[in-house]
PDB file of C-alpha atoms in Angstrom:
ATOM      1  CA  MET A   1      55.440   5.329 -38.931  1.00  0.00           C
ATOM      2  CA  VAL A   2      53.443   2.289 -40.030  1.00  0.00           C
ATOM      3  CA  LYS A   3      54.606   0.273 -37.021  1.00  0.00           C
ATOM      4  CA  ALA A   4      53.538   3.082 -34.659  1.00  0.00           C
ATOM      5  CA  ASP A   5      50.015   3.018 -36.127  1.00  0.00           C
ATOM      6  CA  ARG A   6      49.699  -0.771 -35.898  1.00  0.00           C
ATOM      7  CA  ALA A   7      50.549  -0.940 -32.204  1.00  0.00           C
ATOM      8  CA  PRO A   8      47.532   1.079 -30.970  1.00  0.00           C
ATOM      9  CA  ARG A   9      45.245  -0.839 -33.355  1.00  0.00           C
ATOM     10  CA  ALA A  10      46.402  -4.124 -31.857  1.00  0.00           C
ATOM     11  CA  GLN A  11      45.685  -2.854 -28.371  1.00  0.00           C
ATOM     12  CA  ARG A  12      42.121  -1.746 -29.162  1.00  0.00           C
ATOM     13  CA  PRO A  13      40.499  -5.232 -29.067  1.00  0.00           C
ATOM     14  CA  ARG A  14      42.299  -5.983 -25.806  1.00  0.00           C
ATOM     15  CA  ALA A  15      41.059  -2.740 -24.220  1.00  0.00           C
ATOM     16  CA  ARG A  16      37.562  -3.408 -25.512  1.00  0.00           C
ATOM     17  CA  ARG A  17      37.566  -6.924 -24.018  1.00  0.00           C
ATOM     18  CA  ALA A  18      38.794  -5.555 -20.702  1.00  0.00           C
ATOM     19  CA  ARG A  19      36.035  -2.939 -20.691  1.00  0.00           C
ATOM     20  CA  LEU A  20      33.372  -5.519 -21.537  1.00  0.00           C
ATOM     21  CA  LEU A  21      34.691  -7.807 -18.800  1.00  0.00           C
ATOM     22  CA  ARG A  22      34.634  -4.984 -16.261  1.00  0.00           C
ATOM     23  CA  ASP A  23      31.095  -3.986 -17.255  1.00  0.00           C
ATOM     24  CA  GLY A  24      29.981  -7.617 -17.052  1.00  0.00           C
ATOM     25  CA  VAL A  25      31.417  -8.064 -13.575  1.00  0.00           C
ATOM     26  CA  LEU A  26      29.769  -4.851 -12.373  1.00  0.00           C
ATOM     27  CA  ARG A  27      26.439  -5.903 -13.854  1.00  0.00           C
ATOM     28  CA  VAL A  28      26.603  -9.355 -12.262  1.00  0.00           C
ATOM     29  CA  GLY A  29      27.501  -7.797  -8.921  1.00  0.00           C
ATOM     30  CA  PHE A  30      24.655  -5.303  -9.215  1.00  0.00           C
ATOM     31  CA  TYR A  31      22.074  -7.998  -9.973  1.00  0.00           C
ATOM     32  CA  PHE A  32      23.429 -10.209  -7.190  1.00  0.00           C
ATOM     33  CA  LEU A  33      23.062  -7.352  -4.690  1.00  0.00           C
ATOM     34  CA  LEU A  34      19.582  -6.570  -6.001  1.00  0.00           C
ATOM     35  CA  ALA A  35      18.508 -10.227  -5.751  1.00  0.00           C
ATOM     36  CA  THR A  36      19.881 -10.451  -2.205  1.00  0.00           C
ATOM     37  CA  LEU A  37      18.021  -7.364  -1.027  1.00  0.00           C
ATOM     38  CA  SER A  38      14.860  -8.518  -2.785  1.00  0.00           C
ATOM     39  CA  PHE A  39      15.038 -11.877  -1.044  1.00  0.00           C
ATOM     40  CA  VAL A  40      15.295 -10.173   2.340  1.00  0.00           C
ATOM     41  CA  PHE A  41      12.022  -8.332   1.728  1.00  0.00           C
ATOM     42  CA  LEU A  42      10.288 -11.232  -0.030  1.00  0.00           C
ATOM     43  CA  TYR A  43      11.284 -13.904   2.480  1.00  0.00           C
ATOM     44  CA  PRO A  44       8.195 -13.541   4.765  1.00  0.00           C
ATOM     45  CA  PHE A  45       5.891 -13.445   1.725  1.00  0.00           C
ATOM     46  CA  ILE A  46       7.431 -16.578   0.167  1.00  0.00           C
ATOM     47  CA  LYS A  47       7.417 -18.370   3.515  1.00  0.00           C
ATOM     48  CA  MET A  48       3.738 -17.547   3.998  1.00  0.00           C
ATOM     49  CA  ILE A  49       2.752 -18.927   0.592  1.00  0.00           C
ATOM     50  CA  THR A  50       4.799 -22.121   0.871  1.00  0.00           C
ATOM     51  CA  GLN A  51       3.547 -22.934   4.372  1.00  0.00           C
ATOM     52  CA  SER A  52      -0.055 -22.280   3.357  1.00  0.00           C
ATOM     53  CA  LEU A  53       0.262 -24.964   0.657  1.00  0.00           C
ATOM     54  CA  MET A  54       1.911 -27.599   2.869  1.00  0.00           C
ATOM     55  CA  THR A  55       0.275 -30.650   4.328  1.00  0.00           C
ATOM     56  CA  ASP A  56       0.485 -31.672   7.966  1.00  0.00           C
ATOM     57  CA  ASP A  57       3.315 -34.097   7.220  1.00  0.00           C
ATOM     58  CA  ASP A  58       5.338 -31.385   5.458  1.00  0.00           C
ATOM     59  CA  LEU A  59       5.061 -29.021   8.417  1.00  0.00           C
ATOM     60  CA  ILE A  60       6.206 -31.731  10.807  1.00  0.00           C
ATOM     61  CA  ASN A  61       9.006 -32.970   8.559  1.00  0.00           C
ATOM     62  CA  ILE A  62      12.207 -31.017   9.305  1.00  0.00           C
ATOM     63  CA  THR A  63      13.630 -31.831   5.866  1.00  0.00           C
ATOM     64  CA  VAL A  64      10.890 -29.857   4.119  1.00  0.00           C
ATOM     65  CA  LYS A  65      11.777 -26.163   4.132  1.00  0.00           C
ATOM     66  CA  TRP A  66      10.549 -24.452   0.977  1.00  0.00           C
ATOM     67  CA  LEU A  67       8.923 -26.776  -1.528  1.00  0.00           C
ATOM     68  CA  PRO A  68       6.032 -28.891  -0.207  1.00  0.00           C
ATOM     69  CA  SER A  69       5.935 -32.533  -1.216  1.00  0.00           C
ATOM     70  CA  ARG A  70       2.338 -32.127  -2.362  1.00  0.00           C
ATOM     71  CA  LEU A  71       0.332 -28.952  -2.927  1.00  0.00           C
ATOM     72  CA  THR A  72      -2.893 -28.809  -0.942  1.00  0.00           C
ATOM     73  CA  TRP A  73      -5.593 -26.181  -1.357  1.00  0.00           C
ATOM     74  CA  GLU A  74      -7.660 -27.444   1.532  1.00  0.00           C
ATOM     75  CA  ASN A  75      -6.073 -24.863   3.828  1.00  0.00           C
ATOM     76  CA  TYR A  76      -7.500 -22.033   1.724  1.00  0.00           C
ATOM     77  CA  ARG A  77     -10.960 -23.533   1.642  1.00  0.00           C
ATOM     78  CA  ILE A  78     -11.105 -23.869   5.420  1.00  0.00           C
ATOM     79  CA  ALA A  79      -9.488 -20.459   5.960  1.00  0.00           C
ATOM     80  CA  PHE A  80     -12.021 -18.833   3.630  1.00  0.00           C
ATOM     81  CA  ARG A  81     -14.868 -20.331   5.675  1.00  0.00           C
ATOM     82  CA  LYS A  82     -13.426 -19.652   9.141  1.00  0.00           C
ATOM     83  CA  LEU A  83     -12.307 -16.154   8.172  1.00  0.00           C
ATOM     84  CA  GLN A  84     -15.849 -15.374   6.970  1.00  0.00           C
ATOM     85  CA  PHE A  85     -14.162 -13.747   4.032  1.00  0.00           C
ATOM     86  CA  GLY A  86     -17.298 -12.557   2.243  1.00  0.00           C
ATOM     87  CA  THR A  87     -18.556 -10.495   5.180  1.00  0.00           C
ATOM     88  CA  TYR A  88     -15.302  -8.871   6.250  1.00  0.00           C
ATOM     89  CA  VAL A  89     -13.943  -8.202   2.779  1.00  0.00           C
ATOM     90  CA  TRP A  90     -17.077  -6.181   2.060  1.00  0.00           C
ATOM     91  CA  ASN A  91     -16.456  -4.094   5.187  1.00  0.00           C
ATOM     92  CA  SER A  92     -12.887  -3.414   4.068  1.00  0.00           C
ATOM     93  CA  ILE A  93     -13.958  -2.530   0.523  1.00  0.00           C
ATOM     94  CA  LEU A  94     -16.617  -0.129   1.809  1.00  0.00           C
ATOM     95  CA  VAL A  95     -14.238   1.770   4.098  1.00  0.00           C
ATOM     96  CA  ALA A  96     -11.277   1.748   1.688  1.00  0.00           C
ATOM     97  CA  VAL A  97     -13.239   2.907  -1.369  1.00  0.00           C
ATOM     98  CA  LEU A  98     -15.188   5.676   0.394  1.00  0.00           C
ATOM     99  CA  SER A  99     -12.061   6.923   2.172  1.00  0.00           C
ATOM    100  CA  THR A 100     -10.152   6.950  -1.106  1.00  0.00           C
ATOM    101  CA  LEU A 101     -12.879   8.982  -2.788  1.00  0.00           C
ATOM    102  CA  GLY A 102     -12.775  11.435   0.106  1.00  0.00           C
ATOM    103  CA  HIS A 103      -9.009  11.827  -0.120  1.00  0.00           C
ATOM    104  CA  ALA A 104      -9.030  12.221  -3.904  1.00  0.00           C
ATOM    105  CA  PHE A 105     -11.689  14.951  -3.725  1.00  0.00           C
ATOM    106  CA  SER A 106     -10.558  16.992  -0.720  1.00  0.00           C
ATOM    107  CA  CYS A 107      -6.784  16.646  -1.008  1.00  0.00           C
ATOM    108  CA  ALA A 108      -6.741  17.533  -4.712  1.00  0.00           C
ATOM    109  CA  LEU A 109      -8.818  20.651  -4.033  1.00  0.00           C
ATOM    110  CA  THR A 110      -6.709  21.662  -1.038  1.00  0.00           C
ATOM    111  CA  GLY A 111      -3.436  21.036  -2.873  1.00  0.00           C
ATOM    112  CA  TYR A 112      -4.653  23.145  -5.792  1.00  0.00           C
ATOM    113  CA  ALA A 113      -5.490  26.017  -3.450  1.00  0.00           C
ATOM    114  CA  PHE A 114      -2.044  25.900  -1.833  1.00  0.00           C
ATOM    115  CA  ALA A 115      -0.328  25.773  -5.233  1.00  0.00           C
ATOM    116  CA  ARG A 116      -2.225  28.396  -7.241  1.00  0.00           C
ATOM    117  CA  TYR A 117      -3.763  30.904  -4.829  1.00  0.00           C
ATOM    118  CA  SER A 118      -2.375  33.439  -2.397  1.00  0.00           C
ATOM    119  CA  PHE A 119      -4.265  33.941   0.836  1.00  0.00           C
ATOM    120  CA  ARG A 120      -3.596  34.973   4.383  1.00  0.00           C
ATOM    121  CA  PHE A 121      -1.623  32.560   6.582  1.00  0.00           C
ATOM    122  CA  LYS A 122      -0.885  30.352   3.584  1.00  0.00           C
ATOM    123  CA  GLY A 123       2.620  29.504   4.806  1.00  0.00           C
ATOM    124  CA  PRO A 124       1.669  28.609   8.401  1.00  0.00           C
ATOM    125  CA  LEU A 125      -1.300  26.564   7.235  1.00  0.00           C
ATOM    126  CA  PHE A 126       0.841  24.570   4.831  1.00  0.00           C
ATOM    127  CA  ALA A 127       3.374  24.080   7.627  1.00  0.00           C
ATOM    128  CA  LEU A 128       0.562  22.552   9.707  1.00  0.00           C
ATOM    129  CA  VAL A 129      -0.199  20.209   6.818  1.00  0.00           C
ATOM    130  CA  ILE A 130       3.427  19.084   6.775  1.00  0.00           C
ATOM    131  CA  LEU A 131       3.269  18.690  10.555  1.00  0.00           C
ATOM    132  CA  THR A 132       0.425  16.189  10.229  1.00  0.00           C
ATOM    133  CA  MET A 133       2.786  14.048   8.138  1.00  0.00           C
ATOM    134  CA  LEU A 134       5.336  14.000  10.971  1.00  0.00           C
ATOM    135  CA  VAL A 135       3.013  13.416  13.931  1.00  0.00           C
ATOM    136  CA  PRO A 136       1.968   9.744  14.292  1.00  0.00           C
ATOM    137  CA  VAL A 137      -1.701   9.024  14.793  1.00  0.00           C
ATOM    138  CA  GLN A 138      -0.977   7.230  18.078  1.00  0.00           C
ATOM    139  CA  THR A 139      -0.089  10.549  19.729  1.00  0.00           C
ATOM    140  CA  ILE A 140      -3.453  12.175  18.956  1.00  0.00           C
ATOM    141  CA  ILE A 141      -5.717   9.143  19.158  1.00  0.00           C
ATOM    142  CA  PHE A 142      -6.957   9.989  22.665  1.00  0.00           C
ATOM    143  CA  PRO A 143      -8.376  13.486  21.876  1.00  0.00           C
ATOM    144  CA  GLN A 144      -9.800  12.113  18.635  1.00  0.00           C
ATOM    145  CA  TYR A 145     -11.476   9.283  20.513  1.00  0.00           C
ATOM    146  CA  MET A 146     -13.009  11.722  22.993  1.00  0.00           C
ATOM    147  CA  GLN A 147     -14.223  13.957  20.180  1.00  0.00           C
ATOM    148  CA  TYR A 148     -15.825  11.152  18.193  1.00  0.00           C
ATOM    149  CA  SER A 149     -17.308   9.720  21.371  1.00  0.00           C
ATOM    150  CA  SER A 150     -19.047  13.032  22.136  1.00  0.00           C
ATOM    151  CA  TRP A 151     -20.468  13.020  18.596  1.00  0.00           C
ATOM    152  CA  GLY A 152     -21.733   9.459  18.907  1.00  0.00           C
ATOM    153  CA  TRP A 153     -19.539   8.168  16.072  1.00  0.00           C
ATOM    154  CA  LEU A 154     -17.952   5.260  17.918  1.00  0.00           C
ATOM    155  CA  ASN A 155     -18.606   1.724  16.713  1.00  0.00           C
ATOM    156  CA  SER A 156     -19.200   2.988  13.170  1.00  0.00           C
ATOM    157  CA  TYR A 157     -17.211   3.805  10.034  1.00  0.00           C
ATOM    158  CA  LEU A 158     -17.710   7.563  10.396  1.00  0.00           C
ATOM    159  CA  PRO A 159     -14.352   8.245  12.172  1.00  0.00           C
ATOM    160  CA  LEU A 160     -12.578   6.465   9.316  1.00  0.00           C
ATOM    161  CA  ILE A 161     -14.453   7.962   6.354  1.00  0.00           C
ATOM    162  CA  VAL A 162     -15.698  11.464   7.225  1.00  0.00           C
ATOM    163  CA  PRO A 163     -12.261  13.044   8.009  1.00  0.00           C
ATOM    164  CA  THR A 164     -10.986  12.067   4.550  1.00  0.00           C
ATOM    165  CA  PHE A 165     -13.546  14.373   2.911  1.00  0.00           C
ATOM    166  CA  PHE A 166     -11.960  17.293   4.788  1.00  0.00           C
ATOM    167  CA  GLY A 167      -8.351  16.573   3.841  1.00  0.00           C
ATOM    168  CA  PHE A 168      -7.575  14.766   7.071  1.00  0.00           C
ATOM    169  CA  GLY A 169      -7.818  11.068   7.867  1.00  0.00           C
ATOM    170  CA  LEU A 170      -5.096   8.499   7.271  1.00  0.00           C
ATOM    171  CA  ASN A 171      -2.048  10.273   5.716  1.00  0.00           C
ATOM    172  CA  GLY A 172      -4.204  13.098   4.369  1.00  0.00           C
ATOM    173  CA  GLY A 173      -1.340  15.577   4.734  1.00  0.00           C
ATOM    174  CA  PHE A 174       0.814  13.519   2.393  1.00  0.00           C
ATOM    175  CA  PHE A 175      -1.827  13.586  -0.346  1.00  0.00           C
ATOM    176  CA  ILE A 176      -2.243  17.359   0.009  1.00  0.00           C
ATOM    177  CA  PHE A 177       1.506  17.731  -0.382  1.00  0.00           C
ATOM    178  CA  LEU A 178       1.426  15.413  -3.407  1.00  0.00           C
ATOM    179  CA  PHE A 179      -1.209  17.448  -5.248  1.00  0.00           C
ATOM    180  CA  ARG A 180       0.360  20.737  -4.229  1.00  0.00           C
ATOM    181  CA  GLN A 181       3.675  19.702  -5.782  1.00  0.00           C
ATOM    182  CA  PHE A 182       1.960  18.612  -8.996  1.00  0.00           C
ATOM    183  CA  PHE A 183      -0.184  21.720  -9.473  1.00  0.00           C
ATOM    184  CA  ALA A 184       2.719  24.027  -8.611  1.00  0.00           C
ATOM    185  CA  ALA A 185       4.686  22.627 -11.563  1.00  0.00           C
ATOM    186  CA  LEU A 186       1.971  23.426 -14.125  1.00  0.00           C
ATOM    187  CA  PRO A 187       2.225  26.649 -16.182  1.00  0.00           C
ATOM    188  CA  TYR A 188      -0.140  29.501 -15.340  1.00  0.00           C
ATOM    189  CA  GLU A 189      -0.898  30.152 -19.032  1.00  0.00           C
ATOM    190  CA  MET A 190      -3.562  27.415 -19.063  1.00  0.00           C
ATOM    191  CA  GLU A 191      -5.581  29.111 -16.345  1.00  0.00           C
ATOM    192  CA  GLU A 192      -5.144  32.492 -17.987  1.00  0.00           C
ATOM    193  CA  ALA A 193      -6.412  31.064 -21.292  1.00  0.00           C
ATOM    194  CA  ALA A 194      -9.407  29.544 -19.515  1.00  0.00           C
ATOM    195  CA  ARG A 195     -10.134  32.863 -17.821  1.00  0.00           C
ATOM    196  CA  VAL A 196     -10.061  34.619 -21.190  1.00  0.00           C
ATOM    197  CA  ASP A 197     -12.562  32.072 -22.514  1.00  0.00           C
ATOM    198  CA  GLY A 198     -14.931  32.922 -19.673  1.00  0.00           C
ATOM    199  CA  CYS A 199     -14.239  30.059 -17.238  1.00  0.00           C
ATOM    200  CA  GLY A 200     -14.534  30.831 -13.563  1.00  0.00           C
ATOM    201  CA  PRO A 201     -12.229  29.379 -10.887  1.00  0.00           C
ATOM    202  CA  ILE A 202     -14.451  26.370 -10.160  1.00  0.00           C
ATOM    203  CA  ARG A 203     -15.008  25.523 -13.802  1.00  0.00           C
ATOM    204  CA  THR A 204     -11.300  25.941 -14.554  1.00  0.00           C
ATOM    205  CA  TYR A 205     -10.429  23.535 -11.788  1.00  0.00           C
ATOM    206  CA  PHE A 206     -12.933  20.799 -12.658  1.00  0.00           C
ATOM    207  CA  ARG A 207     -12.723  21.098 -16.448  1.00  0.00           C
ATOM    208  CA  ILE A 208      -9.002  21.759 -16.982  1.00  0.00           C
ATOM    209  CA  MET A 209      -6.777  21.345 -13.936  1.00  0.00           C
ATOM    210  CA  LEU A 210      -8.317  18.267 -12.331  1.00  0.00           C
ATOM    211  CA  PRO A 211      -8.314  16.149 -15.549  1.00  0.00           C
ATOM    212  CA  MET A 212      -4.634  17.004 -15.995  1.00  0.00           C
ATOM    213  CA  SER A 213      -3.844  15.530 -12.577  1.00  0.00           C
ATOM    214  CA  GLN A 214      -4.802  11.964 -13.515  1.00  0.00           C
ATOM    215  CA  SER A 215      -1.330  10.681 -12.624  1.00  0.00           C
ATOM    216  CA  SER A 216      -1.486  12.182  -9.133  1.00  0.00           C
ATOM    217  CA  LEU A 217      -5.065  10.983  -8.705  1.00  0.00           C
ATOM    218  CA  LEU A 218      -3.971   7.451  -9.541  1.00  0.00           C
ATOM    219  CA  VAL A 219      -1.105   7.582  -7.047  1.00  0.00           C
ATOM    220  CA  CYS A 220      -3.453   8.949  -4.396  1.00  0.00           C
ATOM    221  CA  ALA A 221      -6.064   6.280  -5.139  1.00  0.00           C
ATOM    222  CA  VAL A 222      -3.654   3.347  -4.999  1.00  0.00           C
ATOM    223  CA  LEU A 223      -1.840   4.493  -1.852  1.00  0.00           C
ATOM    224  CA  SER A 224      -5.053   5.428  -0.063  1.00  0.00           C
ATOM    225  CA  LEU A 225      -6.652   2.078  -0.902  1.00  0.00           C
ATOM    226  CA  VAL A 226      -3.623   0.138   0.300  1.00  0.00           C
ATOM    227  CA  TRP A 227      -3.192   2.140   3.497  1.00  0.00           C
ATOM    228  CA  HIS A 228      -6.865   1.991   4.452  1.00  0.00           C
ATOM    229  CA  TRP A 229      -7.071  -1.688   3.593  1.00  0.00           C
ATOM    230  CA  ASN A 230      -4.057  -2.552   5.749  1.00  0.00           C
ATOM    231  CA  ASP A 231      -4.894  -0.149   8.569  1.00  0.00           C
ATOM    232  CA  TYR A 232      -5.247  -2.045  11.811  1.00  0.00           C
ATOM    233  CA  PHE A 233      -4.818   0.581  14.515  1.00  0.00           C
ATOM    234  CA  GLU A 234      -7.681   3.044  14.011  1.00  0.00           C
ATOM    235  CA  PRO A 235     -10.398   0.486  13.139  1.00  0.00           C
ATOM    236  CA  GLY A 236      -9.363  -1.477  16.217  1.00  0.00           C
ATOM    237  CA  ILE A 237      -9.845   1.648  18.369  1.00  0.00           C
ATOM    238  CA  TYR A 238     -13.125   2.973  17.014  1.00  0.00           C
ATOM    239  CA  ILE A 239     -14.945  -0.245  16.064  1.00  0.00           C
ATOM    240  CA  THR A 240     -15.963  -2.748  18.722  1.00  0.00           C
ATOM    241  CA  ASP A 241     -18.774  -4.649  17.013  1.00  0.00           C
ATOM    242  CA  VAL A 242     -17.423  -7.911  15.604  1.00  0.00           C
ATOM    243  CA  TRP A 243     -19.494  -7.747  12.423  1.00  0.00           C
ATOM    244  CA  LEU A 244     -18.266  -4.236  11.626  1.00  0.00           C
ATOM    245  CA  LYS A 245     -14.569  -5.041  11.836  1.00  0.00           C
ATOM    246  CA  MET A 246     -12.390  -4.951   8.734  1.00  0.00           C
ATOM    247  CA  LEU A 247     -10.557  -7.915   7.244  1.00  0.00           C
ATOM    248  CA  PRO A 248      -7.109  -7.349   8.895  1.00  0.00           C
ATOM    249  CA  ASN A 249      -8.825  -6.991  12.283  1.00  0.00           C
ATOM    250  CA  ARG A 250     -10.368 -10.412  11.799  1.00  0.00           C
ATOM    251  CA  LEU A 251      -7.001 -12.207  11.894  1.00  0.00           C
ATOM    252  CA  PRO A 252      -6.381 -11.813  15.686  1.00  0.00           C
ATOM    253  CA  SER A 253      -9.909 -13.097  16.355  1.00  0.00           C
ATOM    254  CA  LEU A 254      -9.263 -16.064  14.101  1.00  0.00           C
ATOM    255  CA  TYR A 255      -5.976 -16.722  15.896  1.00  0.00           C
ATOM    256  CA  ALA A 256      -7.769 -16.633  19.266  1.00  0.00           C
ATOM    257  CA  GLU A 257     -10.375 -19.098  18.013  1.00  0.00           C
ATOM    258  CA  LEU A 258      -7.696 -21.437  16.718  1.00  0.00           C
ATOM    259  CA  SER A 259      -5.793 -21.150  20.007  1.00  0.00           C
ATOM    260  CA  LYS A 260      -8.858 -22.369  21.885  1.00  0.00           C
ATOM    261  CA  GLU A 261      -9.118 -25.268  19.497  1.00  0.00           C
ATOM    262  CA  ASN A 262      -5.434 -26.016  20.066  1.00  0.00           C
ATOM    263  CA  PHE A 263      -5.924 -26.283  23.828  1.00  0.00           C
ATOM    264  CA  SER A 264      -8.747 -28.733  23.306  1.00  0.00           C
ATOM    265  CA  MET A 265      -6.577 -30.694  20.871  1.00  0.00           C
ATOM    266  CA  ILE A 266      -3.691 -30.740  23.328  1.00  0.00           C
ATOM    267  CA  ALA A 267      -6.026 -32.314  25.881  1.00  0.00           C
ATOM    268  CA  VAL A 268      -6.466 -35.266  23.547  1.00  0.00           C
ATOM    269  CA  ASN A 269      -2.826 -35.157  22.299  1.00  0.00           C
ATOM    270  CA  ASP A 270      -3.833 -34.223  18.747  1.00  0.00           C
ATOM    271  CA  ILE A 271      -0.645 -32.593  17.502  1.00  0.00           C
ATOM    272  CA  GLU A 272      -1.607 -32.783  13.820  1.00  0.00           C
ATOM    273  CA  GLY A 273      -4.513 -30.419  14.356  1.00  0.00           C
ATOM    274  CA  ILE A 274      -2.174 -27.808  15.863  1.00  0.00           C
ATOM    275  CA  ILE A 275       0.137 -27.955  12.848  1.00  0.00           C
ATOM    276  CA  PHE A 276      -2.811 -27.730  10.494  1.00  0.00           C
ATOM    277  CA  ASN A 277      -3.970 -24.549  12.231  1.00  0.00           C
ATOM    278  CA  GLU A 278      -0.576 -22.990  11.503  1.00  0.00           C
ATOM    279  CA  ALA A 279      -0.946 -23.697   7.786  1.00  0.00           C
ATOM    280  CA  MET A 280      -4.484 -22.377   7.812  1.00  0.00           C
ATOM    281  CA  LEU A 281      -3.355 -19.138   9.476  1.00  0.00           C
ATOM    282  CA  MET A 282      -0.848 -18.617   6.681  1.00  0.00           C
ATOM    283  CA  ALA A 283      -3.621 -19.208   4.141  1.00  0.00           C
ATOM    284  CA  ALA A 284      -5.916 -16.734   5.916  1.00  0.00           C
ATOM    285  CA  THR A 285      -3.162 -14.120   5.990  1.00  0.00           C
ATOM    286  CA  PHE A 286      -2.580 -14.529   2.269  1.00  0.00           C
ATOM    287  CA  LEU A 287      -6.318 -14.171   1.585  1.00  0.00           C
ATOM    288  CA  CYS A 288      -6.248 -10.799   3.363  1.00  0.00           C
ATOM    289  CA  ILE A 289      -3.670  -9.372   0.951  1.00  0.00           C
ATOM    290  CA  VAL A 290      -4.911 -10.993  -2.267  1.00  0.00           C
ATOM    291  CA  PRO A 291      -7.326  -8.132  -3.250  1.00  0.00           C
ATOM    292  CA  ILE A 292      -4.625  -5.474  -2.835  1.00  0.00           C
ATOM    293  CA  LEU A 293      -2.099  -7.654  -4.637  1.00  0.00           C
ATOM    294  CA  ILE A 294      -4.429  -8.058  -7.610  1.00  0.00           C
ATOM    295  CA  LEU A 295      -5.111  -4.315  -7.668  1.00  0.00           C
ATOM    296  CA  TYR A 296      -1.407  -3.496  -7.724  1.00  0.00           C
ATOM    297  CA  LEU A 297      -0.656  -6.030 -10.459  1.00  0.00           C
ATOM    298  CA  ILE A 298      -3.339  -4.443 -12.636  1.00  0.00           C
ATOM    299  CA  LEU A 299      -2.263  -0.839 -12.016  1.00  0.00           C
ATOM    300  CA  GLN A 300       1.468  -1.368 -11.597  1.00  0.00           C
ATOM    301  CA  ARG A 301       2.587   0.284 -14.842  1.00  0.00           C
ATOM    302  CA  ARG A 302       0.276   3.277 -14.564  1.00  0.00           C
ATOM    303  CA  PHE A 303       1.120   3.632 -10.885  1.00  0.00           C
ATOM    304  CA  MET A 304       4.851   3.850 -11.565  1.00  0.00           C
ATOM    305  CA  GLU A 305       4.237   6.369 -14.346  1.00  0.00           C
ATOM    306  CA  GLY A 306       2.098   8.393 -11.951  1.00  0.00           C
ATOM    307  CA  VAL A 307       4.854   8.406  -9.339  1.00  0.00           C
ATOM    308  CA  GLU A 308       7.310   9.769 -11.890  1.00  0.00           C
ATOM    309  CA  ARG A 309       4.940  12.480 -13.140  1.00  0.00           C
ATOM    310  CA  SER A 310       3.722  13.563  -9.710  1.00  0.00           C
ATOM    311  CA  GLY A 311       7.188  14.586  -8.555  1.00  0.00           C
ATOM    312  CA  LEU A 312       7.593  12.033  -5.752  1.00  0.00           C
ATOM    313  CA  THR A 313      10.904  10.877  -7.200  1.00  0.00           C
ATOM    314  CA  GLY A 314      12.396  14.287  -6.453  1.00  0.00           C
ATOM    315  CA  MET A 315      11.528  14.218  -2.751  1.00  0.00           C
TER     316      MET A 315
END
């Protein structure tokens, strides 16, 4: 009987070591797969940063792939000046901030109405909201252009900002759906208690319901800022004045200017200037995403918490 008890006890450490080894192998494999997928997505970003810090000799040298022999910040200084960063970053900030405020105000109010009130044609109207998420803006850009042209809104920021205050604009349907899902998950007892205390519908919304939706408001603000900042299509359609263009729309103009310089350099066989323009373009591209990158690094933790609380993880 004693020998029968000792045999399983002797096998326990061996089984434990086998389990730990199996868990270790699975963990290493998981992290290897995660690192591989991360590298695939980060490769263009890393390549952009490394090339923007290279000298002319590094870009010509075929042995230099990732790490430059000497870091140079001259590319950023010249890119900042040629990009006219101060002027165009202000245009992007103006459009992105005002559009975000419009989305946060109108989409939260519309999502609350869809979640908490019953009215005629509620289902079909919400189906139209979902439809706006599925239809790309390129398919309706022509009638929108004709409409804004008849109103005299072309070559201004009005087509980009005004629709956001009515729940439309860039991905407005998604934000309405976001707030609708959040408000629908809240208990009705809070509104009933506010009604007993004498609060009307408007006061209940602004004093109780809207402050509770801080997580969804943060998600809406971050996504709206990023999408409006990176939007290239609609500003390129509606805005023709050079000084009104946004920062991403400045990059093709900068590339065209540098291409003209390249042709003049080719005429005098100046190959180093052509390579330097490539490094400067990488520096200019990185300058365009720096403000959004800083914003995300600051709000990363609260943004991820907002995504979890808003119900997006269950989509």
